[in-house]
């Protein structure tokens, strides 16, 4: 399955969730490749830092920040159970290409009612990609949910019938994500089984239950 983390908004958690989802599937023994489709190269930086720290390689990170991505991804997918694409903020061409490659697009959003969750352009690109791939699935994932999760839950319920729907698993505002990333780690590699690691495991399980992509039941 090819899952792309996309949102034109910066700093919503695309890279954080892409790395940790990839890490969780790898931990389960799946063959995983992460495509860094962001010219900023944050996932590549993480991978490099990990190497410097002498940490074991869990999955390959490939830099593919070009809009031929959708033509190159299927080749990579042949040798992987999961491809995770870390998308760029803003760049429409790259976003379009990632949408064409994906079986599932996950749109991380912060559950603020004052926020337009996905820009009109993002939704337009999604509709456009569905002309070529009508089976392209899309879901919002609520990230950085604070103590006021009641709000997040209400918002999730309100939007459950919408397209794209909202995943039931939400990710909290947790320092573990930043702390892990700073040292080239995944939240599952931190001591003490932090809640962040359990949230990522739950998110992965919910995505698996969607049963999308090649080799799906
Ligand atoms: N659930 C979370 N709890 C706490 N911090 C988080 C969480 N998710 C992301 N962050 C932090 O927020 C910052 C932005 O996250 P991230 O880099 O994943 O966003 P992004 O969407 O990839 O940004 P960009 O658009 O610049 O690529 C990072 O410092 C990251 O550690
Ligand atoms: Mg990023």
PDB file of N, CA and C in Angstrom, residues 135-213:
ATOM      1  N   UNK A 135     -10.264   4.954  -6.939  1.00  0.00           N
ATOM      2  CA  UNK A 135     -10.205   4.230  -5.670  1.00  0.00           C
ATOM      3  C   UNK A 135      -9.349   4.938  -4.619  1.00  0.00           C
ATOM      4  N   UNK A 136      -8.760   6.055  -4.987  1.00  0.00           N
ATOM      5  CA  UNK A 136      -7.924   6.782  -4.030  1.00  0.00           C
ATOM      6  C   UNK A 136      -8.725   7.128  -2.774  1.00  0.00           C
ATOM      7  N   UNK A 137      -8.261   6.616  -1.638  1.00  0.00           N
ATOM      8  CA  UNK A 137      -8.940   6.877  -0.372  1.00  0.00           C
ATOM      9  C   UNK A 137      -8.281   8.068   0.318  1.00  0.00           C
ATOM     10  N   UNK A 138      -9.051   8.790   1.106  1.00  0.00           N
ATOM     11  CA  UNK A 138      -8.507   9.936   1.844  1.00  0.00           C
ATOM     12  C   UNK A 138      -9.133   9.991   3.230  1.00  0.00           C
ATOM     13  N   UNK A 139      -8.320  10.349   4.212  1.00  0.00           N
ATOM     14  CA  UNK A 139      -8.800  10.478   5.590  1.00  0.00           C
ATOM     15  C   UNK A 139      -8.081  11.642   6.271  1.00  0.00           C
ATOM     16  N   UNK A 140      -8.818  12.358   7.095  1.00  0.00           N
ATOM     17  CA  UNK A 140      -8.176  13.300   7.992  1.00  0.00           C
ATOM     18  C   UNK A 140      -7.638  12.516   9.184  1.00  0.00           C
ATOM     19  N   UNK A 141      -6.510  12.949   9.734  1.00  0.00           N
ATOM     20  CA  UNK A 141      -6.061  12.415  11.021  1.00  0.00           C
ATOM     21  C   UNK A 141      -5.796  13.596  11.954  1.00  0.00           C
ATOM     22  N   UNK A 142      -6.479  13.561  13.094  1.00  0.00           N
ATOM     23  CA  UNK A 142      -6.344  14.657  14.054  1.00  0.00           C
ATOM     24  C   UNK A 142      -5.038  14.495  14.813  1.00  0.00           C
ATOM     25  N   UNK A 143      -4.165  15.465  14.686  1.00  0.00           N
ATOM     26  CA  UNK A 143      -2.857  15.425  15.331  1.00  0.00           C
ATOM     27  C   UNK A 143      -2.755  16.572  16.326  1.00  0.00           C
ATOM     28  N   UNK A 144      -1.902  16.395  17.322  1.00  0.00           N
ATOM     29  CA  UNK A 144      -1.643  17.420  18.330  1.00  0.00           C
ATOM     30  C   UNK A 144      -2.907  17.786  19.100  1.00  0.00           C
ATOM     31  N   UNK A 145      -3.703  16.764  19.387  1.00  0.00           N
ATOM     32  CA  UNK A 145      -4.899  17.013  20.183  1.00  0.00           C
ATOM     33  C   UNK A 145      -4.481  17.337  21.611  1.00  0.00           C
ATOM     34  N   UNK A 146      -4.976  18.424  22.142  1.00  0.00           N
ATOM     35  CA  UNK A 146      -4.603  18.835  23.485  1.00  0.00           C
ATOM     36  C   UNK A 146      -5.510  18.218  24.527  1.00  0.00           C
ATOM     37  N   UNK A 147      -5.476  18.783  25.720  1.00  0.00           N
ATOM     38  CA  UNK A 147      -6.307  18.284  26.813  1.00  0.00           C
ATOM     39  C   UNK A 147      -7.786  18.432  26.463  1.00  0.00           C
ATOM     40  N   UNK A 148      -8.075  19.368  25.592  1.00  0.00           N
ATOM     41  CA  UNK A 148      -9.482  19.580  25.221  1.00  0.00           C
ATOM     42  C   UNK A 148      -9.898  18.623  24.108  1.00  0.00           C
ATOM     43  N   UNK A 149      -9.686  17.330  24.377  1.00  0.00           N
ATOM     44  CA  UNK A 149      -9.968  16.324  23.344  1.00  0.00           C
ATOM     45  C   UNK A 149     -11.458  16.179  23.081  1.00  0.00           C
ATOM     46  N   UNK A 150     -12.270  16.649  24.048  1.00  0.00           N
ATOM     47  CA  UNK A 150     -13.720  16.601  23.831  1.00  0.00           C
ATOM     48  C   UNK A 150     -14.043  17.348  22.542  1.00  0.00           C
ATOM     49  N   UNK A 151     -13.372  18.473  22.419  1.00  0.00           N
ATOM     50  CA  UNK A 151     -13.543  19.272  21.207  1.00  0.00           C
ATOM     51  C   UNK A 151     -13.143  18.460  19.984  1.00  0.00           C
ATOM     52  N   UNK A 152     -11.994  17.777  20.088  1.00  0.00           N
ATOM     53  CA  UNK A 152     -11.515  16.986  18.966  1.00  0.00           C
ATOM     54  C   UNK A 152     -12.535  15.913  18.610  1.00  0.00           C
ATOM     55  N   UNK A 153     -13.076  15.283  19.665  1.00  0.00           N
ATOM     56  CA  UNK A 153     -14.021  14.187  19.420  1.00  0.00           C
ATOM     57  C   UNK A 153     -15.284  14.707  18.748  1.00  0.00           C
ATOM     58  N   UNK A 154     -15.769  15.845  19.261  1.00  0.00           N
ATOM     59  CA  UNK A 154     -16.968  16.441  18.654  1.00  0.00           C
ATOM     60  C   UNK A 154     -16.729  16.768  17.198  1.00  0.00           C
ATOM     61  N   UNK A 155     -15.585  17.344  16.955  1.00  0.00           N
ATOM     62  CA  UNK A 155     -15.271  17.725  15.598  1.00  0.00           C
ATOM     63  C   UNK A 155     -15.209  16.486  14.712  1.00  0.00           C
ATOM     64  N   UNK A 156     -14.605  15.423  15.266  1.00  0.00           N
ATOM     65  CA  UNK A 156     -14.486  14.177  14.510  1.00  0.00           C
ATOM     66  C   UNK A 156     -15.869  13.623  14.177  1.00  0.00           C
ATOM     67  N   UNK A 157     -16.781  13.679  15.159  1.00  0.00           N
ATOM     68  CA  UNK A 157     -18.127  13.169  14.912  1.00  0.00           C
ATOM     69  C   UNK A 157     -18.837  13.978  13.841  1.00  0.00           C
ATOM     70  N   UNK A 158     -18.679  15.293  13.948  1.00  0.00           N
ATOM     71  CA  UNK A 158     -19.323  16.167  12.981  1.00  0.00           C
ATOM     72  C   UNK A 158     -18.853  15.864  11.568  1.00  0.00           C
ATOM     73  N   UNK A 159     -17.576  15.495  11.478  1.00  0.00           N
ATOM     74  CA  UNK A 159     -17.013  15.335  10.145  1.00  0.00           C
ATOM     75  C   UNK A 159     -16.986  13.884   9.669  1.00  0.00           C
ATOM     76  N   UNK A 160     -17.511  12.977  10.513  1.00  0.00           N
ATOM     77  CA  UNK A 160     -17.422  11.556  10.177  1.00  0.00           C
ATOM     78  C   UNK A 160     -18.101  11.235   8.844  1.00  0.00           C
ATOM     79  N   UNK A 161     -19.163  11.965   8.537  1.00  0.00           N
ATOM     80  CA  UNK A 161     -19.902  11.672   7.310  1.00  0.00           C
ATOM     81  C   UNK A 161     -19.360  12.423   6.107  1.00  0.00           C
ATOM     82  N   UNK A 162     -18.346  13.211   6.363  1.00  0.00           N
ATOM     83  CA  UNK A 162     -17.844  14.042   5.275  1.00  0.00           C
ATOM     84  C   UNK A 162     -16.786  13.316   4.464  1.00  0.00           C
ATOM     85  N   UNK A 163     -16.492  13.870   3.353  1.00  0.00           N
ATOM     86  CA  UNK A 163     -15.422  13.335   2.532  1.00  0.00           C
ATOM     87  C   UNK A 163     -14.349  14.407   2.410  1.00  0.00           C
ATOM     88  N   UNK A 164     -13.126  14.138   2.826  1.00  0.00           N
ATOM     89  CA  UNK A 164     -12.659  12.901   3.449  1.00  0.00           C
ATOM     90  C   UNK A 164     -13.151  12.734   4.897  1.00  0.00           C
ATOM     91  N   UNK A 165     -13.415  11.476   5.308  1.00  0.00           N
ATOM     92  CA  UNK A 165     -13.790  11.207   6.698  1.00  0.00           C
ATOM     93  C   UNK A 165     -12.583  11.350   7.635  1.00  0.00           C
ATOM     94  N   UNK A 166     -12.878  11.336   8.928  1.00  0.00           N
ATOM     95  CA  UNK A 166     -11.836  11.487   9.936  1.00  0.00           C
ATOM     96  C   UNK A 166     -11.548  10.126  10.567  1.00  0.00           C
ATOM     97  N   UNK A 167     -10.293   9.770  10.711  1.00  0.00           N
ATOM     98  CA  UNK A 167      -9.954   8.510  11.370  1.00  0.00           C
ATOM     99  C   UNK A 167     -10.334   8.592  12.854  1.00  0.00           C
ATOM    100  N   UNK A 168     -10.731   7.471  13.417  1.00  0.00           N
ATOM    101  CA  UNK A 168     -11.118   7.438  14.823  1.00  0.00           C
ATOM    102  C   UNK A 168      -9.937   7.620  15.758  1.00  0.00           C
ATOM    103  N   UNK A 169      -8.762   7.156  15.344  1.00  0.00           N
ATOM    104  CA  UNK A 169      -7.568   7.302  16.178  1.00  0.00           C
ATOM    105  C   UNK A 169      -7.072   8.738  16.113  1.00  0.00           C
ATOM    106  N   UNK A 170      -6.859   9.327  17.276  1.00  0.00           N
ATOM    107  CA  UNK A 170      -6.300  10.680  17.297  1.00  0.00           C
ATOM    108  C   UNK A 170      -4.926  10.647  17.971  1.00  0.00           C
ATOM    109  N   UNK A 171      -4.109  11.611  17.608  1.00  0.00           N
ATOM    110  CA  UNK A 171      -2.745  11.689  18.138  1.00  0.00           C
ATOM    111  C   UNK A 171      -2.659  12.911  19.044  1.00  0.00           C
ATOM    112  N   UNK A 172      -2.174  12.709  20.245  1.00  0.00           N
ATOM    113  CA  UNK A 172      -2.110  13.801  21.207  1.00  0.00           C
ATOM    114  C   UNK A 172      -0.948  14.749  20.961  1.00  0.00           C
ATOM    115  N   UNK A 173      -1.038  15.890  21.624  1.00  0.00           N
ATOM    116  CA  UNK A 173       0.086  16.828  21.675  1.00  0.00           C
ATOM    117  C   UNK A 173       1.073  16.245  22.679  1.00  0.00           C
ATOM    118  N   UNK A 174       2.186  15.692  22.202  1.00  0.00           N
ATOM    119  CA  UNK A 174       3.097  14.962  23.084  1.00  0.00           C
ATOM    120  C   UNK A 174       4.551  15.294  22.757  1.00  0.00           C
ATOM    121  N   UNK A 175       5.276  15.675  23.800  1.00  0.00           N
ATOM    122  CA  UNK A 175       6.675  16.053  23.607  1.00  0.00           C
ATOM    123  C   UNK A 175       7.496  14.881  23.087  1.00  0.00           C
ATOM    124  N   UNK A 176       7.030  13.662  23.324  1.00  0.00           N
ATOM    125  CA  UNK A 176       7.774  12.477  22.866  1.00  0.00           C
ATOM    126  C   UNK A 176       8.068  12.545  21.363  1.00  0.00           C
ATOM    127  N   UNK A 177       7.146  13.116  20.592  1.00  0.00           N
ATOM    128  CA  UNK A 177       7.360  13.164  19.143  1.00  0.00           C
ATOM    129  C   UNK A 177       8.573  14.008  18.792  1.00  0.00           C
ATOM    130  N   UNK A 178       8.658  15.184  19.400  1.00  0.00           N
ATOM    131  CA  UNK A 178       9.788  16.068  19.124  1.00  0.00           C
ATOM    132  C   UNK A 178      11.076  15.497  19.726  1.00  0.00           C
ATOM    133  N   UNK A 179      10.961  14.950  20.935  1.00  0.00           N
ATOM    134  CA  UNK A 179      12.144  14.407  21.614  1.00  0.00           C
ATOM    135  C   UNK A 179      12.748  13.253  20.803  1.00  0.00           C
ATOM    136  N   UNK A 180      11.896  12.382  20.290  1.00  0.00           N
ATOM    137  CA  UNK A 180      12.384  11.257  19.492  1.00  0.00           C
ATOM    138  C   UNK A 180      13.042  11.764  18.211  1.00  0.00           C
ATOM    139  N   UNK A 181      12.360  12.674  17.525  1.00  0.00           N
ATOM    140  CA  UNK A 181      12.853  13.150  16.231  1.00  0.00           C
ATOM    141  C   UNK A 181      14.225  13.820  16.351  1.00  0.00           C
ATOM    142  N   UNK A 182      14.426  14.526  17.450  1.00  0.00           N
ATOM    143  CA  UNK A 182      15.685  15.248  17.620  1.00  0.00           C
ATOM    144  C   UNK A 182      16.901  14.338  17.643  1.00  0.00           C
ATOM    145  N   UNK A 183      16.694  13.086  18.054  1.00  0.00           N
ATOM    146  CA  UNK A 183      17.823  12.160  18.141  1.00  0.00           C
ATOM    147  C   UNK A 183      17.737  11.064  17.075  1.00  0.00           C
ATOM    148  N   UNK A 184      16.931  11.333  16.033  1.00  0.00           N
ATOM    149  CA  UNK A 184      16.825  10.341  14.967  1.00  0.00           C
ATOM    150  C   UNK A 184      16.092   9.080  15.390  1.00  0.00           C
ATOM    151  N   UNK A 185      15.216   9.232  16.369  1.00  0.00           N
ATOM    152  CA  UNK A 185      14.479   8.061  16.858  1.00  0.00           C
ATOM    153  C   UNK A 185      13.007   8.103  16.470  1.00  0.00           C
ATOM    154  N   UNK A 186      12.359   6.972  16.723  1.00  0.00           N
ATOM    155  CA  UNK A 186      10.909   6.851  16.599  1.00  0.00           C
ATOM    156  C   UNK A 186      10.348   6.830  18.015  1.00  0.00           C
ATOM    157  N   UNK A 187       9.086   7.177  18.176  1.00  0.00           N
ATOM    158  CA  UNK A 187       8.531   7.183  19.537  1.00  0.00           C
ATOM    159  C   UNK A 187       8.535   5.773  20.150  1.00  0.00           C
ATOM    160  N   UNK A 188       8.476   4.749  19.297  1.00  0.00           N
ATOM    161  CA  UNK A 188       8.503   3.365  19.810  1.00  0.00           C
ATOM    162  C   UNK A 188       9.879   2.992  20.361  1.00  0.00           C
ATOM    163  N   UNK A 189      10.885   3.818  20.090  1.00  0.00           N
ATOM    164  CA  UNK A 189      12.235   3.533  20.570  1.00  0.00           C
ATOM    165  C   UNK A 189      12.571   4.285  21.860  1.00  0.00           C
ATOM    166  N   UNK A 190      11.621   5.061  22.351  1.00  0.00           N
ATOM    167  CA  UNK A 190      11.842   5.766  23.618  1.00  0.00           C
ATOM    168  C   UNK A 190      11.532   4.812  24.768  1.00  0.00           C
ATOM    169  N   UNK A 191      12.147   5.070  25.913  1.00  0.00           N
ATOM    170  CA  UNK A 191      11.916   4.233  27.091  1.00  0.00           C
ATOM    171  C   UNK A 191      10.515   4.465  27.667  1.00  0.00           C
ATOM    172  N   UNK A 192       9.999   3.447  28.269  1.00  0.00           N
ATOM    173  CA  UNK A 192       8.800   3.602  29.078  1.00  0.00           C
ATOM    174  C   UNK A 192       7.484   3.530  28.328  1.00  0.00           C
ATOM    175  N   UNK A 193       7.494   2.997  27.110  1.00  0.00           N
ATOM    176  CA  UNK A 193       6.257   2.819  26.341  1.00  0.00           C
ATOM    177  C   UNK A 193       5.363   4.057  26.403  1.00  0.00           C
ATOM    178  N   UNK A 194       5.841   5.171  25.847  1.00  0.00           N
ATOM    179  CA  UNK A 194       5.078   6.418  25.944  1.00  0.00           C
ATOM    180  C   UNK A 194       3.731   6.297  25.213  1.00  0.00           C
ATOM    181  N   UNK A 195       2.730   7.060  25.686  1.00  0.00           N
ATOM    182  CA  UNK A 195       1.419   7.062  25.026  1.00  0.00           C
ATOM    183  C   UNK A 195       1.529   7.327  23.521  1.00  0.00           C
ATOM    184  N   UNK A 196       2.508   8.148  23.143  1.00  0.00           N
ATOM    185  CA  UNK A 196       2.685   8.461  21.718  1.00  0.00           C
ATOM    186  C   UNK A 196       2.899   7.183  20.906  1.00  0.00           C
ATOM    187  N   UNK A 197       3.661   6.243  21.472  1.00  0.00           N
ATOM    188  CA  UNK A 197       3.945   4.996  20.755  1.00  0.00           C
ATOM    189  C   UNK A 197       2.677   4.168  20.601  1.00  0.00           C
ATOM    190  N   UNK A 198       1.838   4.186  21.650  1.00  0.00           N
ATOM    191  CA  UNK A 198       0.582   3.426  21.570  1.00  0.00           C
ATOM    192  C   UNK A 198      -0.376   4.057  20.562  1.00  0.00           C
ATOM    193  N   UNK A 199      -0.352   5.384  20.490  1.00  0.00           N
ATOM    194  CA  UNK A 199      -1.213   6.053  19.506  1.00  0.00           C
ATOM    195  C   UNK A 199      -0.793   5.694  18.084  1.00  0.00           C
ATOM    196  N   UNK A 200       0.500   5.656  17.868  1.00  0.00           N
ATOM    197  CA  UNK A 200       0.995   5.314  16.529  1.00  0.00           C
ATOM    198  C   UNK A 200       0.623   3.869  16.174  1.00  0.00           C
ATOM    199  N   UNK A 201       0.741   2.970  17.141  1.00  0.00           N
ATOM    200  CA  UNK A 201       0.360   1.570  16.905  1.00  0.00           C
ATOM    201  C   UNK A 201      -1.128   1.481  16.555  1.00  0.00           C
ATOM    202  N   UNK A 202      -1.949   2.266  17.270  1.00  0.00           N
ATOM    203  CA  UNK A 202      -3.393   2.266  17.004  1.00  0.00           C
ATOM    204  C   UNK A 202      -3.704   2.849  15.625  1.00  0.00           C
ATOM    205  N   UNK A 203      -2.977   3.875  15.274  1.00  0.00           N
ATOM    206  CA  UNK A 203      -3.184   4.511  13.961  1.00  0.00           C
ATOM    207  C   UNK A 203      -2.843   3.528  12.839  1.00  0.00           C
ATOM    208  N   UNK A 204      -1.717   2.843  13.008  1.00  0.00           N
ATOM    209  CA  UNK A 204      -1.290   1.851  12.017  1.00  0.00           C
ATOM    210  C   UNK A 204      -2.344   0.750  11.878  1.00  0.00           C
ATOM    211  N   UNK A 205      -2.858   0.297  13.011  1.00  0.00           N
ATOM    212  CA  UNK A 205      -3.864  -0.772  12.988  1.00  0.00           C
ATOM    213  C   UNK A 205      -5.135  -0.299  12.274  1.00  0.00           C
ATOM    214  N   UNK A 206      -5.533   0.940  12.538  1.00  0.00           N
ATOM    215  CA  UNK A 206      -6.747   1.443  11.885  1.00  0.00           C
ATOM    216  C   UNK A 206      -6.542   1.549  10.368  1.00  0.00           C
ATOM    217  N   UNK A 207      -5.366   1.974   9.962  1.00  0.00           N
ATOM    218  CA  UNK A 207      -5.079   2.059   8.524  1.00  0.00           C
ATOM    219  C   UNK A 207      -5.083   0.658   7.906  1.00  0.00           C
ATOM    220  N   UNK A 208      -4.495  -0.296   8.610  1.00  0.00           N
ATOM    221  CA  UNK A 208      -4.488  -1.678   8.110  1.00  0.00           C
ATOM    222  C   UNK A 208      -5.915  -2.193   7.916  1.00  0.00           C
ATOM    223  N   UNK A 209      -6.785  -1.824   8.847  1.00  0.00           N
ATOM    224  CA  UNK A 209      -8.174  -2.306   8.763  1.00  0.00           C
ATOM    225  C   UNK A 209      -8.919  -1.725   7.567  1.00  0.00           C
ATOM    226  N   UNK A 210      -8.415  -0.628   7.007  1.00  0.00           N
ATOM    227  CA  UNK A 210      -9.059  -0.062   5.812  1.00  0.00           C
ATOM    228  C   UNK A 210      -8.912  -1.009   4.625  1.00  0.00           C
ATOM    229  N   UNK A 211      -7.868  -1.867   4.698  1.00  0.00           N
ATOM    230  CA  UNK A 211      -7.695  -2.901   3.673  1.00  0.00           C
ATOM    231  C   UNK A 211      -7.498  -2.364   2.262  1.00  0.00           C
ATOM    232  N   UNK A 212      -6.616  -1.385   2.146  1.00  0.00           N
ATOM    233  CA  UNK A 212      -6.399  -0.741   0.851  1.00  0.00           C
ATOM    234  C   UNK A 212      -5.145  -1.258   0.158  1.00  0.00           C
ATOM    235  N   UNK A 213      -5.105  -1.047  -1.145  1.00  0.00           N
ATOM    236  CA  UNK A 213      -3.859  -1.275  -1.893  1.00  0.00           C
ATOM    237  C   UNK A 213      -3.637  -2.709  -2.296  1.00  0.00           C
TER     238      UNK A 213
END
